mmCIF file of C-alpha atoms in Angstrom:
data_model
loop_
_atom_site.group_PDB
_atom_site.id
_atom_site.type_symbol
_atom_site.label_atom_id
_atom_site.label_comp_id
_atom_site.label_asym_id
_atom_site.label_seq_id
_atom_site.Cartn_x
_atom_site.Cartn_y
_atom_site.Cartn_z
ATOM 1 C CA UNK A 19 0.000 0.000 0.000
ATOM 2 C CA UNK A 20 1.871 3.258 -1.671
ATOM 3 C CA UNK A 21 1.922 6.062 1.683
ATOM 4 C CA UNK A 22 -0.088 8.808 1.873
ATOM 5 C CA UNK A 23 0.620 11.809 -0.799
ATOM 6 C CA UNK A 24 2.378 14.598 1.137
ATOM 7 C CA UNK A 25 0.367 17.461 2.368
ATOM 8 C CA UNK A 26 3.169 20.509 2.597
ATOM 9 C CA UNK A 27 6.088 21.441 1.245
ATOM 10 C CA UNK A 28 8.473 20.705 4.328
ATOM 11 C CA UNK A 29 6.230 16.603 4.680
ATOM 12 C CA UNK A 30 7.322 16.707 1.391
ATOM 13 C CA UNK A 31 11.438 17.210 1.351
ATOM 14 C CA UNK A 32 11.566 15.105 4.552
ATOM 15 C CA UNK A 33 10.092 12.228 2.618
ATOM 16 C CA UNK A 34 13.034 13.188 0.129
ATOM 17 C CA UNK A 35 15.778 13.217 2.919
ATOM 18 C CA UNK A 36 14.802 10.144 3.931
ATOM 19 C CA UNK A 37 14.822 8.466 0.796
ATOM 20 C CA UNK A 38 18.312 9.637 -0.126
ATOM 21 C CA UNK A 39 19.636 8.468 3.485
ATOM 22 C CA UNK A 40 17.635 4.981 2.687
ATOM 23 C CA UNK A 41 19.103 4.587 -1.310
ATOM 24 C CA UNK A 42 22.594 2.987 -1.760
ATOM 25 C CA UNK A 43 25.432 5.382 -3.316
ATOM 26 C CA UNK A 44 25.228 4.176 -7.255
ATOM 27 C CA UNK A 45 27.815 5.189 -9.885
ATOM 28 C CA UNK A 46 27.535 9.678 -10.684
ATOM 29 C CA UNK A 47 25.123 9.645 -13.684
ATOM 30 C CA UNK A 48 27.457 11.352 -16.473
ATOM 31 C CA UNK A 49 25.666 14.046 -18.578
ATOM 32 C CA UNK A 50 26.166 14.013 -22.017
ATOM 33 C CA UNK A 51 28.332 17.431 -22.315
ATOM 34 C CA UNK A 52 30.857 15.357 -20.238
ATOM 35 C CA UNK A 53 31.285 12.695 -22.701
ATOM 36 C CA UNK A 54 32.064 15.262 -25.472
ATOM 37 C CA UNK A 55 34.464 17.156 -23.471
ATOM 38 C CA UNK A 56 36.202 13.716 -22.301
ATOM 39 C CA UNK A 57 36.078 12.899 -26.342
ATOM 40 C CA UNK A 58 37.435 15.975 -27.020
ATOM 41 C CA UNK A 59 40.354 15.391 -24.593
ATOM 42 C CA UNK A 60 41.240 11.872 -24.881
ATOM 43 C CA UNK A 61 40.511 11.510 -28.709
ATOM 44 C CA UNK A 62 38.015 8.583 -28.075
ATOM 45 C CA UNK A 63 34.332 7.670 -26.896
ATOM 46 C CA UNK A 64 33.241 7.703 -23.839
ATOM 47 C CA UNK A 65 33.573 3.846 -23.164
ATOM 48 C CA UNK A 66 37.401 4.106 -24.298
ATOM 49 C CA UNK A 67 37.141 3.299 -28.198
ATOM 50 C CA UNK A 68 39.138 4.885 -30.992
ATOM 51 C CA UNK A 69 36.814 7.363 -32.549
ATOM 52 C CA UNK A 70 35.278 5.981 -35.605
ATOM 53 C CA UNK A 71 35.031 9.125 -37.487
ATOM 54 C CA UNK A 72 38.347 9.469 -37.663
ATOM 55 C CA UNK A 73 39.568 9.062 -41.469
ATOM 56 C CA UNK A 74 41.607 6.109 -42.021
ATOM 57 C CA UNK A 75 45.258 5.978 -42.472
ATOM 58 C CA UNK A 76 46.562 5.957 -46.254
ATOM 59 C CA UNK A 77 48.683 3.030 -47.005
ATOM 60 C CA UNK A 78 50.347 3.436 -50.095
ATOM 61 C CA UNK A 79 51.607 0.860 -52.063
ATOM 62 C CA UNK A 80 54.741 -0.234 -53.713
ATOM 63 C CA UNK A 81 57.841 2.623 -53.521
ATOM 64 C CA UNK A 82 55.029 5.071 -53.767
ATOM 65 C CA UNK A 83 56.161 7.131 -50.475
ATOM 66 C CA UNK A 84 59.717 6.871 -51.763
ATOM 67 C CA UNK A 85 59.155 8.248 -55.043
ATOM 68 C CA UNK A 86 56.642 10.553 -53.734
ATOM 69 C CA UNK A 87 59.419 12.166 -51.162
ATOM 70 C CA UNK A 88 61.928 11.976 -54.164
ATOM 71 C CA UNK A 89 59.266 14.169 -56.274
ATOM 72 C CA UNK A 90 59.627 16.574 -53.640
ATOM 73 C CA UNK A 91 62.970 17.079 -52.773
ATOM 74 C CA UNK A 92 63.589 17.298 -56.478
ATOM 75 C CA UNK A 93 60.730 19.813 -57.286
ATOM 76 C CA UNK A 94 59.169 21.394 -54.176
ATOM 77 C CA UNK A 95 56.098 21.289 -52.743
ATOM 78 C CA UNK A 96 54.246 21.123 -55.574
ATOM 79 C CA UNK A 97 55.966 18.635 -57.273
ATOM 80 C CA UNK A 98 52.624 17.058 -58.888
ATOM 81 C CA UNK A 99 53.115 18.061 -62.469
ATOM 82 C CA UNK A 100 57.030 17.573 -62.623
ATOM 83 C CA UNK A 101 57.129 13.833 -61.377
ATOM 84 C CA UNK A 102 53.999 13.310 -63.713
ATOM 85 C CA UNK A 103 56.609 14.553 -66.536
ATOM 86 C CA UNK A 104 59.689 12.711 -65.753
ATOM 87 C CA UNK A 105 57.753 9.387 -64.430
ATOM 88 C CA UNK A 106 56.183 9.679 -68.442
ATOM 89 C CA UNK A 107 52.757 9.312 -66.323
ATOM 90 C CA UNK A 108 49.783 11.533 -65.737
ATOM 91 C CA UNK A 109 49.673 13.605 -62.911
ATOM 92 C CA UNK A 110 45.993 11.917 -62.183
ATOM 93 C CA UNK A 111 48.277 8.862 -61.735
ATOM 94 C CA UNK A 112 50.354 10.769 -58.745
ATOM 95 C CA UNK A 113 47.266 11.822 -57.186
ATOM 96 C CA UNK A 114 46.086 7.812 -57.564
ATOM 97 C CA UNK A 115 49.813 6.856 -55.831
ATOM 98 C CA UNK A 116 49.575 9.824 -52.638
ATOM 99 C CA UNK A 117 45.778 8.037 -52.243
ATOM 100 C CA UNK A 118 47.064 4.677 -51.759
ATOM 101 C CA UNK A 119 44.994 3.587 -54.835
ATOM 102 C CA UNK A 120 46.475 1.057 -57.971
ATOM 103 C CA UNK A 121 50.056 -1.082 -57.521
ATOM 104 C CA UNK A 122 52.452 2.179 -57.056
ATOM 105 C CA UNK A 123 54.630 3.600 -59.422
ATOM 106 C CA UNK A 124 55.805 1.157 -62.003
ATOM 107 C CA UNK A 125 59.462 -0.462 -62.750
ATOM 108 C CA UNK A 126 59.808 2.604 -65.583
ATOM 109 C CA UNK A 127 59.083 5.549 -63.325
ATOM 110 C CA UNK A 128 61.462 4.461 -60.380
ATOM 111 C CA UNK A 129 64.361 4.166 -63.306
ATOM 112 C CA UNK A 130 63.280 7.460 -64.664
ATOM 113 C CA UNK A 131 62.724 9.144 -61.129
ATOM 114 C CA UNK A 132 66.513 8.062 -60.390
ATOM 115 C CA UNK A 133 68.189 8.750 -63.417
ATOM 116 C CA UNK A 134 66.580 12.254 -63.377
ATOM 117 C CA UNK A 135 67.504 12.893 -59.168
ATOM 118 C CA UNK A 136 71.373 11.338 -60.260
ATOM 119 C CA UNK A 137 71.575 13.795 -63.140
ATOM 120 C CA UNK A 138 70.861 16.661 -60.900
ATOM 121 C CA UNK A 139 73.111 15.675 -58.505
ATOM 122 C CA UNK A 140 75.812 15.801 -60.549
ATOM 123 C CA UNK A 141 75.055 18.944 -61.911
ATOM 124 C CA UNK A 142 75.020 20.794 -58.764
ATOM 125 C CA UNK A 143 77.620 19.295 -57.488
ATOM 126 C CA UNK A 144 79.839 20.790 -60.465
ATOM 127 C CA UNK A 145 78.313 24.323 -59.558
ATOM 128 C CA UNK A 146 79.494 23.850 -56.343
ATOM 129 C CA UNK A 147 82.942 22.776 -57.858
ATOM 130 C CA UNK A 148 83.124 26.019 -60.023
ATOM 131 C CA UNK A 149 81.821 28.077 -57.098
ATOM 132 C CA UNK A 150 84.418 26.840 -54.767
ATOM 133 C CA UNK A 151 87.232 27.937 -57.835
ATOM 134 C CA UNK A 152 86.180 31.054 -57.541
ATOM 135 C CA UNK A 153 85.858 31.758 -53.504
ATOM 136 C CA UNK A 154 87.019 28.759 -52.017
ATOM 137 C CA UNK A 155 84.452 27.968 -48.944
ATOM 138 C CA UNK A 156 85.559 29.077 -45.356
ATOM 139 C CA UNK A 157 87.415 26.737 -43.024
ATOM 140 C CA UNK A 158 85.727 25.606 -40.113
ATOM 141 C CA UNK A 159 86.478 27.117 -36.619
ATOM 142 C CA UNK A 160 89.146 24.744 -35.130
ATOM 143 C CA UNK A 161 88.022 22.961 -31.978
ATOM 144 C CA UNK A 162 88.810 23.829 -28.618
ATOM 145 C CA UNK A 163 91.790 22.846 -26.959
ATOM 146 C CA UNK A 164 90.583 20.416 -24.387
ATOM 147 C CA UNK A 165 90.860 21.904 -20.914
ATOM 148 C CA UNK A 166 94.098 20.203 -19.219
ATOM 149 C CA UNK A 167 93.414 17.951 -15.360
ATOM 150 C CA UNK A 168 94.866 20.274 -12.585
ATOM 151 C CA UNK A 169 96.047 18.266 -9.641
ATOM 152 C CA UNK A 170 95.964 19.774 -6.286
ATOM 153 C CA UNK A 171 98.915 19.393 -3.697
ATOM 154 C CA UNK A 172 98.289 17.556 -0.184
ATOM 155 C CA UNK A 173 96.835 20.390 1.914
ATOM 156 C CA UNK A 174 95.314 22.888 -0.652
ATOM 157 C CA UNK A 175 92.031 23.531 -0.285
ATOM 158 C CA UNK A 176 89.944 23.290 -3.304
ATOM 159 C CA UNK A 177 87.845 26.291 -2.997
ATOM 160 C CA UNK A 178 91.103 28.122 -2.227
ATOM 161 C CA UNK A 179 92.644 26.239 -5.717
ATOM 162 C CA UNK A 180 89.354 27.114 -8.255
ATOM 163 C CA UNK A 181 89.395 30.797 -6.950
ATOM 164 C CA UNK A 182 92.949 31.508 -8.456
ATOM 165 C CA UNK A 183 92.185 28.986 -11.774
ATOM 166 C CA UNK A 184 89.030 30.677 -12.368
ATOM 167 C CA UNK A 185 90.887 33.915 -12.023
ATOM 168 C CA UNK A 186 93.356 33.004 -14.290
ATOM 169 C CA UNK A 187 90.920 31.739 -16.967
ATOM 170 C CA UNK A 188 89.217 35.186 -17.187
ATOM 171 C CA UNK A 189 92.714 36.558 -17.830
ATOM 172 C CA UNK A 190 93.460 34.036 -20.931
ATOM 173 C CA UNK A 191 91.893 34.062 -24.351
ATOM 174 C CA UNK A 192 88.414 32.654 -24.411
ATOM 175 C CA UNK A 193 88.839 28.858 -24.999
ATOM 176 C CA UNK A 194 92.412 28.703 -24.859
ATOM 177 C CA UNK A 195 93.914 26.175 -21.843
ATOM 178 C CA UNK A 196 95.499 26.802 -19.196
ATOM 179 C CA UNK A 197 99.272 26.409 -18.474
ATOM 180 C CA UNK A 198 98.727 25.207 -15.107
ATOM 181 C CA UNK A 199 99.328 21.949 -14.214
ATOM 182 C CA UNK A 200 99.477 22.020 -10.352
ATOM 183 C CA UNK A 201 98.458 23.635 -7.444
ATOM 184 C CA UNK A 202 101.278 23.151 -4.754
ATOM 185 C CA UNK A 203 99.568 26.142 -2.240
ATOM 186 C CA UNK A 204 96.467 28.581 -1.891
ATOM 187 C CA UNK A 205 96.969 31.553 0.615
ATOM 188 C CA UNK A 206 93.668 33.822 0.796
ATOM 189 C CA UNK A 207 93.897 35.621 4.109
ATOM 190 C CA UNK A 208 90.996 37.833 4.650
ATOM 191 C CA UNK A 209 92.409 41.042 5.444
ATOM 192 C CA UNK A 210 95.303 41.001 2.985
ATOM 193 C CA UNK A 211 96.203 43.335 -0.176
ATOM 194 C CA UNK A 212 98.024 40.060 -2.162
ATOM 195 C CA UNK A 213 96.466 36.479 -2.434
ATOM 196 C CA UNK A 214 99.221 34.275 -4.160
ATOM 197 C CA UNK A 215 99.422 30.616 -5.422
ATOM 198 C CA UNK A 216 102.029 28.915 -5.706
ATOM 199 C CA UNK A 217 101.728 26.472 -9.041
ATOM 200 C CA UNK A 218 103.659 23.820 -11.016
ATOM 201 C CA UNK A 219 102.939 25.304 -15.002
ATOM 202 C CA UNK A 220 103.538 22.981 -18.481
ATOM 203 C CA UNK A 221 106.930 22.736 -18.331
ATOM 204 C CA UNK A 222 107.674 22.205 -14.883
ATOM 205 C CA UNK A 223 108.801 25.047 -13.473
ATOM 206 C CA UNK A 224 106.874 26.775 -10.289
ATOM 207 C CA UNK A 225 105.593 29.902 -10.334
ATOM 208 C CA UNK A 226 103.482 32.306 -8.371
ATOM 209 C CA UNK A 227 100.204 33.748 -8.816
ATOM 210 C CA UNK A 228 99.287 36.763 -7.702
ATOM 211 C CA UNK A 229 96.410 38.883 -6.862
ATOM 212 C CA UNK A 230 96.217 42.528 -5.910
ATOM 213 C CA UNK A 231 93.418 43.415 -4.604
ATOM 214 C CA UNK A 232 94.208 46.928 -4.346
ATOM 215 C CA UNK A 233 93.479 49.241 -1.541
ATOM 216 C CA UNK A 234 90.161 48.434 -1.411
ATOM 217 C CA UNK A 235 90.592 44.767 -0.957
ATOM 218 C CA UNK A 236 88.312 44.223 -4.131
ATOM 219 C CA UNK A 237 90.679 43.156 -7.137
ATOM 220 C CA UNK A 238 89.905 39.864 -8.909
ATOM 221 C CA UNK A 239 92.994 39.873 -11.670
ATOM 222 C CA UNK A 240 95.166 37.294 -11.659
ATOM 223 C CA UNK A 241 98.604 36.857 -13.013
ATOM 224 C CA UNK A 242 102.140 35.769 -12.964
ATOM 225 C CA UNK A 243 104.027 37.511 -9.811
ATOM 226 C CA UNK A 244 107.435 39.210 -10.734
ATOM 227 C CA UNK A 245 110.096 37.491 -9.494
ATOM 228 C CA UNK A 246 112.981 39.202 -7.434
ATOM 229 C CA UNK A 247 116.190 39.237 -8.103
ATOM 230 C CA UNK A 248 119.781 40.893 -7.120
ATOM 231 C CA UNK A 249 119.612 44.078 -6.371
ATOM 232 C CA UNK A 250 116.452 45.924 -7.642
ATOM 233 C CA UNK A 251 116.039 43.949 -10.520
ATOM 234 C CA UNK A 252 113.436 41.701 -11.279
ATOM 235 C CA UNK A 253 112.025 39.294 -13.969
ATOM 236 C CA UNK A 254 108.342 38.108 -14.817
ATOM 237 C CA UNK A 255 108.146 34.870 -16.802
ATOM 238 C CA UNK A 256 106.659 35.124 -20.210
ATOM 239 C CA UNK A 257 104.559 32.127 -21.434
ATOM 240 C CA UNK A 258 103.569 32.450 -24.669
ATOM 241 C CA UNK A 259 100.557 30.359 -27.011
ATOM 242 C CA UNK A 260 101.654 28.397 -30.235
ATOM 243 C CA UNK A 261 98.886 26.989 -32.737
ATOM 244 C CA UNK A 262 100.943 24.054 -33.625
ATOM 245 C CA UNK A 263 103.106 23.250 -30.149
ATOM 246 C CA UNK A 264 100.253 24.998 -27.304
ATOM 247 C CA UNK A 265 102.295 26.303 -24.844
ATOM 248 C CA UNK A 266 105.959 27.296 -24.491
ATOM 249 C CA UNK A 267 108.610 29.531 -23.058
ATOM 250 C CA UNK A 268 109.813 32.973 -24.460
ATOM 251 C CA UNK A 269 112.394 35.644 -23.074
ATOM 252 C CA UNK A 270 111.436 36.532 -19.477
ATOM 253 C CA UNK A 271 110.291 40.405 -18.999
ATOM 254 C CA UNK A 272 113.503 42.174 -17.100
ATOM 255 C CA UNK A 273 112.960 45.245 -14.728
ATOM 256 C CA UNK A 274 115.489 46.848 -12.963
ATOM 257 C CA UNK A 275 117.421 49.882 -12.357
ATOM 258 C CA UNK A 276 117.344 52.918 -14.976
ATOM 259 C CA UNK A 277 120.329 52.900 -16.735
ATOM 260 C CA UNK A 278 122.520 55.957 -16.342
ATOM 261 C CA UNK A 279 122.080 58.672 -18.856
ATOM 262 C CA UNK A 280 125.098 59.479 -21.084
ATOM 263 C CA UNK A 281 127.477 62.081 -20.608
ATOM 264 C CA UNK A 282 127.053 65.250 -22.326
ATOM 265 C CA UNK A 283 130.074 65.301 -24.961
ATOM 266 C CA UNK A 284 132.645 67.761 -24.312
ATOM 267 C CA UNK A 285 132.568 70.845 -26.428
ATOM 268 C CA UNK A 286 135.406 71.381 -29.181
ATOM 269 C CA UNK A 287 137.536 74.180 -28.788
ATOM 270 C CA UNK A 288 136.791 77.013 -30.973
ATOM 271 C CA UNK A 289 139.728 77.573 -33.560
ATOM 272 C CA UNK A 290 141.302 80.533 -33.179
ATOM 273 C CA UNK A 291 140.726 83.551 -35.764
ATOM 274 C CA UNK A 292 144.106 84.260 -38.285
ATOM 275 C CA UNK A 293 145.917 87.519 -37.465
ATOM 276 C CA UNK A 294 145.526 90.248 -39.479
ATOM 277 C CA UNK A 295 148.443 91.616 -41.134
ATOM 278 C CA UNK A 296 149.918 95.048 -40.032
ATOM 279 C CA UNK A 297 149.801 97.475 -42.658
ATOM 280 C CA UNK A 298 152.481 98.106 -44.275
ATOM 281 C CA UNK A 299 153.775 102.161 -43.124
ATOM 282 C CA UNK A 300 154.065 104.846 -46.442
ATOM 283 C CA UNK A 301 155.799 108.240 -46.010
ATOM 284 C CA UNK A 302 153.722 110.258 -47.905
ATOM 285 C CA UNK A 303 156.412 112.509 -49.152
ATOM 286 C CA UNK A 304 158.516 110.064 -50.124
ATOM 287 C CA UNK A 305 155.498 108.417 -52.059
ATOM 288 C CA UNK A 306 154.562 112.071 -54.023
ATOM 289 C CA UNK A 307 158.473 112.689 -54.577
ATOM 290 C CA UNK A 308 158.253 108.878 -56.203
ATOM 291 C CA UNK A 309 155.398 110.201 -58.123
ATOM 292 C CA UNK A 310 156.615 113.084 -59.622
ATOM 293 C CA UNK A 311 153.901 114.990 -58.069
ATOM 294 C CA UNK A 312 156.161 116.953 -56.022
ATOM 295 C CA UNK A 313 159.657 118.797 -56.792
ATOM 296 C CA UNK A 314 162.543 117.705 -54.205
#
């Protein structure tokens, strides 16, 4: 016997709260706008299937794909009409080949296709002969050096060790190696004007590295530290890059004191002037009488 129709609005939604507490929870009823969007997302129906709208794949036949991707690397995009022409078929034919449709392009075509894609070849490789006569192309960049394994002495702390190499590698040529081989000591002390390293380089020979940080404490450059020697004279190493051999040794960079200046030459003596001859003493009367001017 059904119950008795409710009366009111609130006999009637507490009948419905009490039939939702008394109904097992079923599967969520799905709406048909979810099962597009879910189709639209996963490419498939709702119940997992490929779509079967979908067109289906084109399987050609034969070397059709072959000849087809010959076509175009040989003519372009639109290659239709060409491989129609060299093939000797119509260019209905092509169309029948990129549909999948008939056997594929026949024993004729493919000999034609390849005769016509080794002729070409040839000819532009013999432009690219003639053009190369006339500017030869450019050589390619050489390849890095490869960067050289720097061993760190017993003791040196690595941080200590990368600061000075990194240093150093700002200093150098980009990509060229560096010349050290060794770090035998790393001195950093906070407060300091000069950080120095001492290092083991290419050929053997040890050599200092050194910072000045300036009066500010805020330098970064590294390089080779002079080296003293007797008296105020001092040397810096040169190291010097070679294409061919890498690195090697030139003629150290000497500093010490100024040479003197020259002496000033001595003046010559100036030569003396010739003496003037006296002279000579006339009587005048003598000279008249001599003359005739004048009667004795």
């Amino acid at each position: 016997m059904s119950a008795k129709p409710a009366q009111t609005l609130d006999e009637l939604y507490a009948r419905i709260q009490a039939t939702r507490a008394t109904t097992p929870a079923g599967p969520e009823r799905q709406f048909r706008h979810a099962v597009r969007g879910e189709e639209a997302r996963q490419g498939r129906r709702g119940n997992g299937g490929p779509d079967l709208d979908a067109p289906e794949p084109v399987v050609m036949r034969g070397c059709a794909r072959e000849v087809l991707d010959l076509g175009a690397l040989l003519f372009g995009d639109r290659y239709t009409t060409d491989l129609a022409r060299v093939t000797g078929e119509l260019p209905r034919q092509v169309y029948r080949w990129q549909r999948g449709e008939g056997t594929g392009p026949s024993e004729t075509a493919v000999r034609w296709i390849r005769e016509e894609a080794l002729a070409r070849m040839a000819a532009i490789q013999a432009g690219l002969d003639r053009l190369a006569a006339v500017r030869p192309p450019a050589l390619p960049p050489a390849a890095p050096e490869p960067e050289p394994e720097v061993t760190l002495a017993p003791g040196v702390a690595p941080e200590d060790a990368r600061w000075f190499l990194d240093g150093l590698s700002r200093a150098l040529t980009p990509g060229r190696p560096t010349f050290v081989r060794e770090v035998l000591s790393a001195r950093r002390p906070p407060r300091a004007r000069h950080w120095t390293a001492e290092v083991r380089v290419f050929d053997g020979a040890v050599h200092t590295l050194d910072c000045d940080r300036g009066a500010d404490l805020e330098g970064t450059t590294v390089g080779l530290a002079w080296i003293p020697g007797p008296g105020l004279t001092s040397r810096q190493p040169c190291l010097l890059w070679d294409d061919a051999a890498g690195w090697v040794r030139g003629a150290d960079f000497v500093r010490g004191p100024r040479p003197p200046a020259p002496a000033a030459p001595e003046p010559e003596p100036a030569l003396a002037a010739p003496a003037r001859p006296a002279d000579p003493q006339v009587d005048l009367e003598e000279w008249l009488a001599t003359t005739g001017l004048i009667g004795e």
